[in-house]
CSV table of C-alpha atoms in Angstrom, one decimal:
chain,number,residue,atom,x,y,z
A,272,UNK,CA,1.5,-23.1,-12.6
A,273,UNK,CA,-2.3,-23.9,-13.0
A,274,UNK,CA,-4.6,-21.1,-14.3
A,275,UNK,CA,-5.9,-20.5,-10.7
A,276,UNK,CA,-2.5,-19.9,-9.4
A,277,UNK,CA,-1.7,-17.2,-12.3
A,278,UNK,CA,-4.5,-15.0,-10.9
A,279,UNK,CA,-3.1,-14.9,-7.3
A,280,UNK,CA,-1.6,-11.5,-6.6
A,281,UNK,CA,-1.0,-11.5,-3.2
A,282,UNK,CA,-0.2,-14.5,-0.8
A,283,UNK,CA,0.9,-15.3,2.7
A,284,UNK,CA,1.6,-18.7,3.9
A,285,UNK,CA,1.5,-19.5,7.5
A,286,UNK,CA,3.2,-15.9,8.2
A,287,UNK,CA,4.2,-15.1,11.8
A,288,UNK,CA,5.6,-12.0,13.4
A,289,UNK,CA,6.2,-12.0,17.2
A,290,UNK,CA,7.2,-9.1,19.5
A,291,UNK,CA,8.8,-10.4,22.5
A,292,UNK,CA,6.5,-13.5,23.5
A,293,UNK,CA,3.4,-11.8,21.9
A,294,UNK,CA,2.2,-12.9,18.3
A,295,UNK,CA,1.2,-10.0,16.4
A,296,UNK,CA,0.4,-12.3,13.5
A,297,UNK,CA,0.1,-16.0,13.8
A,298,UNK,CA,0.3,-18.4,11.0
A,299,UNK,CA,-1.8,-16.4,8.7
A,300,UNK,CA,-2.4,-17.7,5.3
A,301,UNK,CA,-4.1,-15.5,2.5
A,302,UNK,CA,-4.7,-15.4,-1.3
A,303,UNK,CA,-5.8,-12.4,-2.8
A,304,UNK,CA,-6.7,-12.7,-6.6
A,305,UNK,CA,-5.7,-10.0,-9.2
A,306,UNK,CA,-8.4,-7.3,-9.3
A,307,UNK,CA,-10.0,-8.7,-5.9
A,308,UNK,CA,-10.6,-6.1,-3.2
A,309,UNK,CA,-10.3,-7.2,0.3
A,310,UNK,CA,-10.5,-5.3,3.8
A,311,UNK,CA,-8.8,-6.5,7.0
A,312,UNK,CA,-11.3,-6.2,9.8
A,313,UNK,CA,-10.8,-6.9,13.7
A,314,UNK,CA,-10.0,-5.2,16.9
A,315,UNK,CA,-7.2,-2.9,17.6
A,316,UNK,CA,-3.9,-4.9,18.2
A,317,UNK,CA,-5.1,-7.9,16.3
A,318,UNK,CA,-2.2,-7.7,13.7
A,319,UNK,CA,-3.8,-5.9,10.6
A,320,UNK,CA,-1.4,-3.3,10.4
A,321,UNK,CA,1.6,-5.9,11.1
A,322,UNK,CA,0.4,-7.8,8.1
A,323,UNK,CA,0.2,-5.0,5.8
A,324,UNK,CA,3.8,-3.7,6.8
A,325,UNK,CA,5.0,-7.2,6.1
A,326,UNK,CA,3.4,-7.4,2.7
A,327,UNK,CA,4.9,-3.9,2.1
A,328,UNK,CA,8.4,-5.0,3.3
A,329,UNK,CA,8.4,-2.5,6.0
A,330,UNK,CA,8.6,-5.6,8.7
A,331,UNK,CA,9.8,-9.1,8.0
A,332,UNK,CA,8.1,-12.4,9.2
A,333,UNK,CA,9.6,-14.4,11.6
A,334,UNK,CA,8.3,-17.6,9.8
A,335,UNK,CA,6.5,-18.0,6.7
A,336,UNK,CA,6.4,-16.9,3.1
A,337,UNK,CA,5.1,-13.8,1.2
A,338,UNK,CA,4.5,-13.8,-2.5
A,339,UNK,CA,3.6,-10.7,-4.6
A,340,UNK,CA,2.8,-11.6,-8.2
A,341,UNK,CA,3.8,-15.2,-7.8
A,342,UNK,CA,7.2,-14.2,-6.7
A,343,UNK,CA,8.7,-14.7,-3.2
A,344,UNK,CA,9.5,-11.4,-1.6
A,345,UNK,CA,10.2,-12.9,1.8
A,346,UNK,CA,13.0,-11.0,3.2
A,347,UNK,CA,13.1,-8.4,0.5
A,348,UNK,CA,12.9,-4.8,2.1
A,349,UNK,CA,10.3,-2.3,1.0
A,350,UNK,CA,12.6,-0.5,-1.7
A,351,UNK,CA,13.3,-4.0,-3.6
A,352,UNK,CA,9.6,-4.7,-4.2
A,353,UNK,CA,7.2,-3.3,-7.0
A,354,UNK,CA,4.4,-2.5,-4.3
A,355,UNK,CA,3.3,0.4,-2.6
A,356,UNK,CA,1.5,1.2,0.9
A,357,UNK,CA,-1.1,3.9,1.7
A,358,UNK,CA,-0.8,4.9,5.1
A,359,UNK,CA,-3.9,5.5,7.3
A,360,UNK,CA,-2.8,9.0,8.4
A,361,UNK,CA,-2.1,11.7,6.0
A,362,UNK,CA,1.3,10.7,4.3
A,363,UNK,CA,1.3,13.5,1.4
A,364,UNK,CA,4.0,15.7,0.5
A,365,UNK,CA,2.2,19.1,1.3
A,366,UNK,CA,4.5,21.0,-1.3
A,367,UNK,CA,3.7,18.9,-4.2
A,368,UNK,CA,0.2,18.8,-6.1
A,369,UNK,CA,-1.8,15.8,-6.4
A,370,UNK,CA,0.0,14.7,-9.7
A,371,UNK,CA,3.6,14.9,-8.1
A,372,UNK,CA,2.3,13.1,-4.9
A,373,UNK,CA,1.5,9.9,-7.0
A,374,UNK,CA,4.1,10.4,-9.4
A,375,UNK,CA,6.8,10.3,-6.6
A,376,UNK,CA,7.8,6.5,-6.5
A,377,UNK,CA,8.0,6.4,-10.1
A,378,UNK,CA,10.4,9.3,-10.5
A,379,UNK,CA,12.6,7.8,-7.8
A,380,UNK,CA,12.4,4.5,-10.0
A,381,UNK,CA,13.6,6.9,-12.7
A,382,UNK,CA,10.9,5.7,-15.2
A,383,UNK,CA,10.5,7.8,-18.5
A,384,UNK,CA,8.4,10.8,-18.2
A,385,UNK,CA,5.9,9.7,-20.6
A,386,UNK,CA,5.4,6.3,-18.6
A,387,UNK,CA,5.1,8.3,-15.5
A,388,UNK,CA,2.4,10.8,-17.3
A,389,UNK,CA,0.6,7.6,-18.5
A,390,UNK,CA,0.7,5.8,-15.2
A,391,UNK,CA,-0.4,8.7,-13.1
A,392,UNK,CA,-3.1,9.5,-15.4
A,393,UNK,CA,-4.5,6.1,-15.3
A,394,UNK,CA,-4.4,5.8,-11.5
A,395,UNK,CA,-6.4,9.4,-11.2
A,396,UNK,CA,-8.8,8.1,-13.5
A,397,UNK,CA,-9.2,4.8,-11.6
A,398,UNK,CA,-10.2,6.8,-8.6
A,399,UNK,CA,-12.1,9.3,-10.6
A,400,UNK,CA,-9.8,12.2,-9.7
A,401,UNK,CA,-8.7,12.7,-13.3
A,402,UNK,CA,-9.1,16.5,-13.3
A,403,UNK,CA,-7.5,16.9,-9.7
A,404,UNK,CA,-3.9,16.3,-10.7
A,405,UNK,CA,-2.7,19.8,-10.6
A,406,UNK,CA,-4.5,20.7,-7.5
A,407,UNK,CA,-2.6,21.2,-3.9
A,408,UNK,CA,-3.2,18.2,-1.6
A,409,UNK,CA,-4.8,20.5,0.9
A,410,UNK,CA,-7.6,21.0,-1.7
A,411,UNK,CA,-8.6,17.3,-1.5
A,412,UNK,CA,-11.6,16.3,0.7
A,413,UNK,CA,-10.2,14.8,4.2
A,414,UNK,CA,-6.6,16.4,3.6
A,415,UNK,CA,-7.2,19.8,5.1
A,416,UNK,CA,-6.4,20.6,8.8
A,417,UNK,CA,-10.3,20.7,10.2
A,418,UNK,CA,-10.6,17.0,8.8
A,419,UNK,CA,-7.3,15.7,10.2
A,420,UNK,CA,-8.1,16.9,13.8
A,421,UNK,CA,-11.8,16.2,14.0
A,422,UNK,CA,-12.9,14.9,17.3
A,423,UNK,CA,-16.1,13.1,18.5
A,424,UNK,CA,-18.3,15.1,20.9
A,425,UNK,CA,-21.0,12.3,21.6
């Protein structure tokens, strides 16, 4: 493996997903390097969410290859991948605090408590929420009912 390939974290090779006769994703080839921040932009219905669902294992491509960390994960369902997906709409457990929402997947994987504590702490620090771990999710900006149900009046 060349040094350029070692830094590729997410890769798709000619990935296609169709629904009926409509191609939601049509031969998409993409490489995202480790540490790189990427945004998918496009009009409604152009395949952004379908591509993300395939990367997360929630959908399977009709053809093409999906690689995560150099490993071919094409055909492997979400629970068999070491990846996570953050949903556009609020998808938090309202009865758990911020820390336990973040820790949930690690607990399901039965990681040792010390590892969970460390990893959740690192993630909270990464997004500059280190002091928010014990807060209720309803106390976060954008998580309250008035923010979720805002409507435009212009």
